[in-house]
Amino acid sequence: MGHYSDITPLKFEGDRLYILDQTRLPGAEEWLEPETADDIWDAIYKLKVRGAPAIGVAAGYGVYVAVKHEAPETVEEFRAVFDKVCEYIKGARPTAVNLMWAVNRIKNKVDNTAVTSVNQALDLIRDEAAAIHAEDEAACRAMGEYGLTLLKPGMGILTHCNAGALATSRYGTCLSPIYLGMEKGYDFRVFADETRPLLQGARLTSWELNKAGVDVTLICDNMAATVMKQGKIDAVVVGCDRMAANGDGANKIGTSAVAILAKRYNIPFYMFVPTSTIDLETATGEDIVIEERDGKEIYEMWYERPMAPAGIKTFNPAFDVTAADDITAVVTEKGIAYPPYSESLRKLVTGEDK
Ligand code: MRU
């Protein structure tokens, strides 16, 4: 057993980025050392690092290591390489807004500074990436504390996908209150949906909760209604990849079905959304781009042989949008937002009433 605060998907040490290859979990803990823009793109696209906040942090350090690898000699060369690397890394996955948010934040920092040397520019990128990393860790801790005020000792809690430590810098978003509660002796019983097709619940959530000593039970996605009906679930907690201004939230495929079921069984459904994942520029869930992935993930990727006839047609959207109406509350690092979300979210993010 380990301590939950030791679980992290990436490290930046000795000027190098290390990524825990999540496609190898739970069987092996292998650390990758990406150096080039292609290495970073591949790690994000193939979900070696995944989960909206962790993707943002990896992209931030990723811009640094990739630009440094190209060894630009003049400020002009630096600018050309930097712009190219930023655009390329942003294209690795479309739905989690943290990817674009983190890269744009680094780009604005560099573009708005009078850069006079390549080393100064590289320092700027690295420092901004480190700030994003530190802020994410603090945000997760704060979401844990706010989230815990919504939960009671002994509760049965259902979660979908992985919005835990592995999806963030540390602690997780929706698993953070579970870890903090454990320290207070809250004895939660967590039910983890396996989360087809990429099994983030089975491979990652059950791995990290089990490692930290949390009581976790793995179920197939289609068993959620049964455990709800049996009275085993008192609350649902999930993460988010992009929340629109009206409170519609994109998260791992299957989340919206869980929210609809929770409503049917009068179970509160809490979405944990750091403000870096709230996209006020996107009006509603209709405007969120949903990533579609290779159908082989459904019938081949985790099996020894294909589990469908050759040439079968597939449809493999990686995310769905939970309607704002089906979300009981949105937990952010700045506080808990309640409906109507078009007002409460804007107020939390900007600090302004209108
Ligand atoms: O495809 P993934 O594994 O990157 O999807 C991850 C999720 O859907 C998470 O729930 C979300 O990113 C929130 S992580 C705190």
Coordinates of C-alpha atoms and ligand atoms in Angstrom, one line a residue:
M1 CA 0.0 0.0 0.0
G2 CA 1.2 3.5 -0.7
H3 CA 0.1 7.0 0.4
Y4 CA -2.3 8.7 -2.0
S5 CA -0.1 11.8 -2.1
D6 CA 2.7 9.8 -3.7
I7 CA 0.7 9.0 -6.8
T8 CA 1.5 11.3 -9.6
P9 CA 1.4 10.9 -13.4
L10 CA 4.4 13.1 -14.2
K11 CA 7.5 14.6 -12.7
F12 CA 9.8 17.4 -13.8
E13 CA 13.3 16.7 -12.3
G14 CA 16.8 17.7 -13.3
D15 CA 15.4 19.7 -16.3
R16 CA 13.7 16.6 -17.7
L17 CA 10.1 15.5 -18.0
Y18 CA 9.1 12.0 -16.8
I19 CA 5.7 10.6 -17.7
L20 CA 4.2 7.5 -16.1
D21 CA 3.0 5.4 -19.0
Q22 CA -0.7 4.8 -18.1
T23 CA -1.2 2.4 -20.9
R24 CA 1.1 0.0 -19.0
L25 CA -0.9 0.2 -15.8
P26 CA -1.8 -1.7 -13.7
G27 CA 0.7 -4.3 -14.8
A28 CA 3.8 -2.2 -14.9
E29 CA 5.0 1.2 -13.7
E30 CA 7.1 2.5 -16.5
W31 CA 8.4 6.1 -16.7
L32 CA 8.9 7.6 -20.2
E33 CA 11.3 10.5 -20.8
P34 CA 9.8 12.4 -23.8
E35 CA 12.2 14.8 -25.5
T36 CA 10.7 15.8 -28.9
A37 CA 7.4 17.3 -29.9
D38 CA 6.5 13.9 -31.5
D39 CA 7.2 12.2 -28.2
I40 CA 4.8 14.6 -26.4
W41 CA 2.1 14.4 -29.1
D42 CA 2.3 10.6 -29.0
A43 CA 2.1 10.4 -25.2
I44 CA -1.0 12.6 -25.2
Y45 CA -2.7 11.1 -28.2
K46 CA -2.1 7.5 -27.0
L47 CA -3.3 8.3 -23.5
K48 CA 0.1 7.5 -21.9
V49 CA -0.7 10.7 -20.0
R50 CA -4.4 11.5 -19.9
G51 CA -7.0 13.3 -17.8
A52 CA -7.7 16.9 -18.6
P53 CA -5.5 18.6 -15.9
A54 CA -2.6 16.2 -16.4
I55 CA -2.7 16.7 -20.2
G56 CA -2.4 20.4 -19.6
V57 CA 0.6 20.1 -17.2
A58 CA 2.3 17.6 -19.6
A59 CA 1.8 19.9 -22.5
G60 CA 3.3 22.8 -20.6
Y61 CA 6.5 21.0 -19.8
G62 CA 6.2 19.3 -23.2
V63 CA 6.6 22.7 -25.0
Y64 CA 9.7 23.3 -22.9
V65 CA 11.5 20.0 -23.6
A66 CA 10.5 20.0 -27.3
V67 CA 11.7 23.5 -28.0
K68 CA 14.9 22.9 -26.0
H69 CA 15.5 19.7 -28.0
E70 CA 15.4 21.7 -31.3
A71 CA 18.3 23.9 -29.9
P72 CA 17.3 27.2 -31.6
E73 CA 20.4 29.5 -31.7
T74 CA 18.8 32.9 -32.2
V75 CA 15.6 34.6 -30.8
E76 CA 14.2 34.5 -34.4
E77 CA 14.8 30.8 -34.7
F78 CA 13.4 30.3 -31.2
R79 CA 10.1 32.0 -32.2
A80 CA 9.7 29.9 -35.3
V81 CA 10.3 26.6 -33.4
F82 CA 8.2 27.7 -30.4
D83 CA 5.1 28.7 -32.6
K84 CA 5.3 25.4 -34.5
V85 CA 5.7 23.2 -31.4
C86 CA 2.8 25.0 -29.6
E87 CA 0.4 24.5 -32.6
Y88 CA 1.4 20.9 -33.0
I89 CA 1.0 19.9 -29.4
K90 CA -2.4 21.6 -29.1
G91 CA -3.6 19.3 -31.9
A92 CA -3.0 16.0 -30.0
R93 CA -6.5 15.8 -28.6
P94 CA -9.5 18.1 -29.1
T95 CA -11.9 17.8 -26.2
A96 CA -10.0 18.5 -22.9
V97 CA -9.7 22.3 -22.9
N98 CA -6.7 22.2 -20.5
L99 CA -4.5 21.3 -23.4
M100 CA -5.2 24.5 -25.3
W101 CA -5.5 26.5 -22.1
A102 CA -2.0 25.5 -20.9
V103 CA -0.3 26.0 -24.2
N104 CA -2.0 29.3 -24.9
R105 CA -1.0 30.5 -21.4
I106 CA 2.6 29.7 -22.1
K107 CA 2.4 31.3 -25.5
N108 CA 0.9 34.5 -24.1
K109 CA 3.6 34.7 -21.4
V110 CA 6.4 34.4 -24.0
D111 CA 4.7 36.7 -26.6
N112 CA 4.1 39.4 -24.0
T113 CA 7.7 39.5 -22.8
A114 CA 10.5 41.4 -24.4
V115 CA 12.7 38.3 -25.0
T116 CA 16.3 39.0 -25.7
S117 CA 17.9 35.6 -25.5
V118 CA 17.0 31.9 -26.2
N119 CA 17.9 31.0 -22.6
Q120 CA 15.6 33.7 -21.2
A121 CA 12.7 32.5 -23.4
L122 CA 13.3 28.8 -22.3
D123 CA 13.3 29.9 -18.6
L124 CA 10.0 31.7 -19.2
I125 CA 8.4 28.5 -20.6
R126 CA 9.7 26.3 -17.9
D127 CA 8.6 28.7 -15.1
E128 CA 5.1 29.0 -16.5
A129 CA 4.8 25.2 -16.9
A130 CA 5.9 24.8 -13.3
A131 CA 3.4 27.4 -12.2
I132 CA 0.6 25.5 -14.0
H133 CA 1.8 22.3 -12.3
A134 CA 1.8 23.9 -8.8
E135 CA -1.6 25.6 -9.3
D136 CA -3.1 22.4 -10.4
E137 CA -1.9 20.5 -7.3
A138 CA -3.3 23.3 -5.1
A139 CA -6.6 23.3 -7.0
C140 CA -7.0 19.6 -6.6
R141 CA -6.4 19.9 -2.8
A142 CA -9.0 22.7 -2.6
M143 CA -11.6 20.7 -4.6
G144 CA -11.0 17.9 -2.2
E145 CA -11.8 20.1 0.7
Y146 CA -14.9 21.6 -0.9
G147 CA -16.0 18.2 -2.1
L148 CA -15.8 16.7 1.3
T149 CA -18.4 19.1 2.6
L150 CA -20.9 17.4 0.3
L151 CA -20.1 13.9 1.5
K152 CA -20.8 12.0 4.8
P153 CA -18.9 9.2 6.5
G154 CA -19.8 5.7 5.3
M155 CA -21.2 6.8 2.0
G156 CA -21.2 4.6 -1.1
I157 CA -19.8 6.6 -4.0
L158 CA -19.9 5.8 -7.7
T159 CA -17.3 7.2 -10.1
H160 CA -16.8 6.9 -13.8
C161 CA -13.5 6.9 -15.7
N162 CA -10.5 8.2 -13.8
A163 CA -10.4 11.7 -12.4
G164 CA -8.0 10.8 -9.7
A165 CA -4.3 11.5 -8.9
L166 CA -3.4 9.9 -12.2
A167 CA -5.4 12.4 -14.1
T168 CA -4.0 15.5 -12.4
S169 CA -0.8 16.6 -10.7
R170 CA -1.7 14.9 -7.4
Y171 CA -4.9 14.0 -5.4
G172 CA -7.3 14.1 -8.4
T173 CA -10.4 16.2 -8.8
C174 CA -13.3 14.0 -7.9
L175 CA -11.2 11.4 -6.0
S176 CA -9.5 14.1 -3.9
P177 CA -12.3 14.3 -1.3
I178 CA -12.2 10.5 -1.1
Y179 CA -8.5 10.6 -0.1
L180 CA -8.9 13.5 2.2
G181 CA -12.0 11.8 3.8
M182 CA -10.1 8.6 4.3
E183 CA -7.6 10.5 6.5
K184 CA -10.5 11.6 8.7
G185 CA -11.9 8.0 9.0
Y186 CA -14.9 8.6 6.7
D187 CA -14.7 5.0 5.4
F188 CA -16.2 5.6 2.0
R189 CA -17.1 2.6 -0.2
V190 CA -16.2 3.5 -3.8
F191 CA -17.7 1.8 -6.8
A192 CA -15.6 2.2 -10.0
D193 CA -17.2 1.8 -13.4
E194 CA -14.8 -0.1 -15.6
T195 CA -15.2 2.6 -18.3
R196 CA -15.2 1.0 -21.7
P197 CA -13.5 1.0 -24.1
L198 CA -10.2 2.1 -22.6
L199 CA -10.9 0.8 -19.1
Q200 CA -9.7 3.9 -17.2
G201 CA -11.9 2.8 -14.3
A202 CA -10.6 -0.8 -14.2
R203 CA -7.0 -0.1 -15.0
L204 CA -6.5 3.3 -13.3
T205 CA -9.1 4.2 -10.7
S206 CA -9.2 0.8 -9.1
W207 CA -5.4 0.7 -9.2
E208 CA -4.8 4.1 -7.5
L209 CA -7.6 3.7 -4.9
N210 CA -6.5 0.2 -4.1
K211 CA -2.9 1.3 -3.7
A212 CA -4.0 4.1 -1.3
G213 CA -6.0 1.7 0.8
V214 CA -9.5 2.9 -0.2
D215 CA -12.4 0.4 -0.2
V216 CA -13.0 0.1 -4.0
T217 CA -15.3 -2.3 -5.9
L218 CA -15.0 -2.6 -9.7
I219 CA -18.2 -2.9 -11.7
C220 CA -18.9 -3.0 -15.4
D221 CA -20.5 0.2 -16.8
N222 CA -23.8 -1.5 -17.3
M223 CA -24.1 -2.4 -13.6
A224 CA -24.5 1.2 -12.4
A225 CA -28.3 1.0 -12.4
T226 CA -28.2 -2.2 -10.3
V227 CA -26.0 -0.8 -7.5
M228 CA -28.0 2.4 -7.5
K229 CA -31.3 0.5 -7.2
Q230 CA -29.8 -1.7 -4.5
G231 CA -29.2 1.5 -2.4
K232 CA -25.4 1.1 -2.5
I233 CA -24.8 4.5 -3.9
D234 CA -25.3 7.8 -2.0
A235 CA -23.4 10.1 -4.4
V236 CA -21.8 10.1 -7.8
V237 CA -18.5 12.0 -8.4
V238 CA -17.0 12.5 -11.8
G239 CA -14.4 14.8 -13.5
C240 CA -14.8 16.9 -16.6
D241 CA -12.8 17.6 -19.8
R242 CA -14.5 20.9 -20.7
M243 CA -17.4 22.7 -19.1
A244 CA -19.4 25.1 -21.3
A245 CA -20.6 28.5 -19.9
N246 CA -24.1 27.1 -19.3
G247 CA -22.8 24.2 -17.2
D248 CA -23.0 21.4 -19.8
G249 CA -19.9 19.2 -19.1
A250 CA -18.1 16.9 -21.5
N251 CA -16.5 13.9 -19.7
K252 CA -15.6 10.3 -20.6
I253 CA -18.2 8.5 -22.7
G254 CA -20.8 7.0 -20.5
T255 CA -20.8 9.9 -17.9
S256 CA -24.1 11.3 -19.2
A257 CA -25.8 7.9 -18.8
V258 CA -24.6 7.8 -15.2
A259 CA -26.0 11.3 -14.6
I260 CA -29.4 10.3 -16.0
L261 CA -29.5 7.2 -13.9
A262 CA -28.5 9.2 -10.8
K263 CA -31.4 11.5 -11.4
R264 CA -33.8 8.5 -11.7
Y265 CA -32.7 7.2 -8.3
N266 CA -32.5 10.6 -6.6
I267 CA -28.8 10.4 -6.1
P268 CA -26.7 13.6 -6.2
F269 CA -24.4 13.9 -9.2
Y270 CA -21.3 16.1 -8.6
M271 CA -19.0 17.2 -11.3
F272 CA -15.5 18.3 -10.2
V273 CA -14.2 21.0 -12.6
P274 CA -11.1 23.1 -11.9
T275 CA -11.6 26.6 -13.3
S276 CA -8.9 25.7 -15.9
T277 CA -11.5 23.3 -17.4
I278 CA -14.3 25.8 -17.5
D279 CA -14.5 27.3 -21.0
L280 CA -16.6 30.5 -20.9
E281 CA -15.9 31.0 -24.7
T282 CA -18.0 27.8 -25.4
A283 CA -21.6 28.6 -24.9
T284 CA -23.2 25.2 -24.6
G285 CA -22.3 21.5 -24.8
E286 CA -23.4 21.5 -28.5
D287 CA -20.3 23.6 -29.2
I288 CA -17.8 21.2 -27.6
V289 CA -15.8 19.1 -30.1
I290 CA -16.0 15.4 -29.2
E291 CA -13.0 13.3 -30.0
E292 CA -13.7 10.2 -32.1
R293 CA -11.2 7.4 -31.9
D294 CA -10.2 4.2 -33.7
G295 CA -12.9 1.5 -33.5
K296 CA -10.1 -1.1 -32.7
E297 CA -10.2 0.3 -29.2
I298 CA -13.6 -1.3 -28.8
Y299 CA -12.9 -4.8 -30.1
E300 CA -9.2 -5.3 -30.3
M301 CA -7.0 -3.2 -28.1
W302 CA -7.3 -5.0 -24.8
Y303 CA -8.0 -8.5 -26.2
E304 CA -5.7 -11.3 -27.3
R305 CA -7.7 -11.6 -30.5
P306 CA -10.4 -9.4 -32.1
M307 CA -13.7 -9.6 -30.4
A308 CA -15.8 -8.6 -33.4
P309 CA -16.0 -9.9 -37.0
A310 CA -13.4 -8.5 -39.4
G311 CA -14.5 -5.3 -41.0
I312 CA -17.2 -4.5 -38.5
K313 CA -18.5 -0.8 -38.6
T314 CA -17.7 1.0 -35.3
F315 CA -18.5 4.4 -33.7
N316 CA -16.1 5.3 -30.9
P317 CA -16.7 8.8 -29.4
A318 CA -14.4 9.3 -26.4
F319 CA -16.6 11.7 -24.6
D320 CA -20.2 12.7 -24.1
V321 CA -21.9 15.8 -22.7
T322 CA -23.8 15.7 -19.4
A323 CA -26.6 18.3 -19.5
A324 CA -26.3 21.0 -16.9
D325 CA -29.8 20.0 -15.8
D326 CA -28.5 16.6 -14.7
I327 CA -25.6 18.0 -12.5
T328 CA -26.5 18.7 -8.9
A329 CA -23.4 20.8 -8.2
V330 CA -20.1 21.8 -9.8
V331 CA -17.1 21.6 -7.4
T332 CA -14.2 24.0 -8.4
E333 CA -11.1 25.1 -6.5
K334 CA -12.8 28.4 -5.8
G335 CA -16.0 27.0 -4.3
I336 CA -19.1 25.0 -5.2
A337 CA -21.4 26.3 -8.0
Y338 CA -25.1 25.5 -8.1
P339 CA -27.7 26.1 -10.8
P340 CA -28.3 28.3 -12.7
Y341 CA -24.8 27.6 -13.9
S342 CA -24.7 30.4 -16.5
E343 CA -24.6 32.8 -13.6
S344 CA -22.7 30.8 -10.9
L345 CA -19.8 29.6 -13.1
R346 CA -19.1 33.0 -14.6
K347 CA -19.1 34.5 -11.1
L348 CA -16.6 31.9 -9.8
V349 CA -14.3 32.2 -12.8
T350 CA -14.2 35.9 -13.3
G351 CA -15.2 37.1 -9.8
E352 CA -17.8 39.3 -11.5
D353 CA -21.6 39.2 -11.0
K354 CA -22.6 39.7 -14.7
Ligands
MRU1 O1 -9.6 10.0 -22.3 P1 -9.2 10.4 -21.0 O2 -8.7 9.2 -20.1 O3 -8.2 11.5 -21.0 O4 -10.5 10.9 -20.3 C1 -10.4 11.4 -19.0 C2 -11.7 11.9 -18.4 O5 -12.7 11.8 -19.0 C3 -11.6 12.5 -17.0 O6 -12.8 12.2 -16.3 C4 -11.4 14.0 -17.2 O7 -10.3 14.3 -18.0 C5 -11.2 14.7 -15.9 S1 -9.7 14.3 -15.1 C6 -9.6 15.1 -13.6

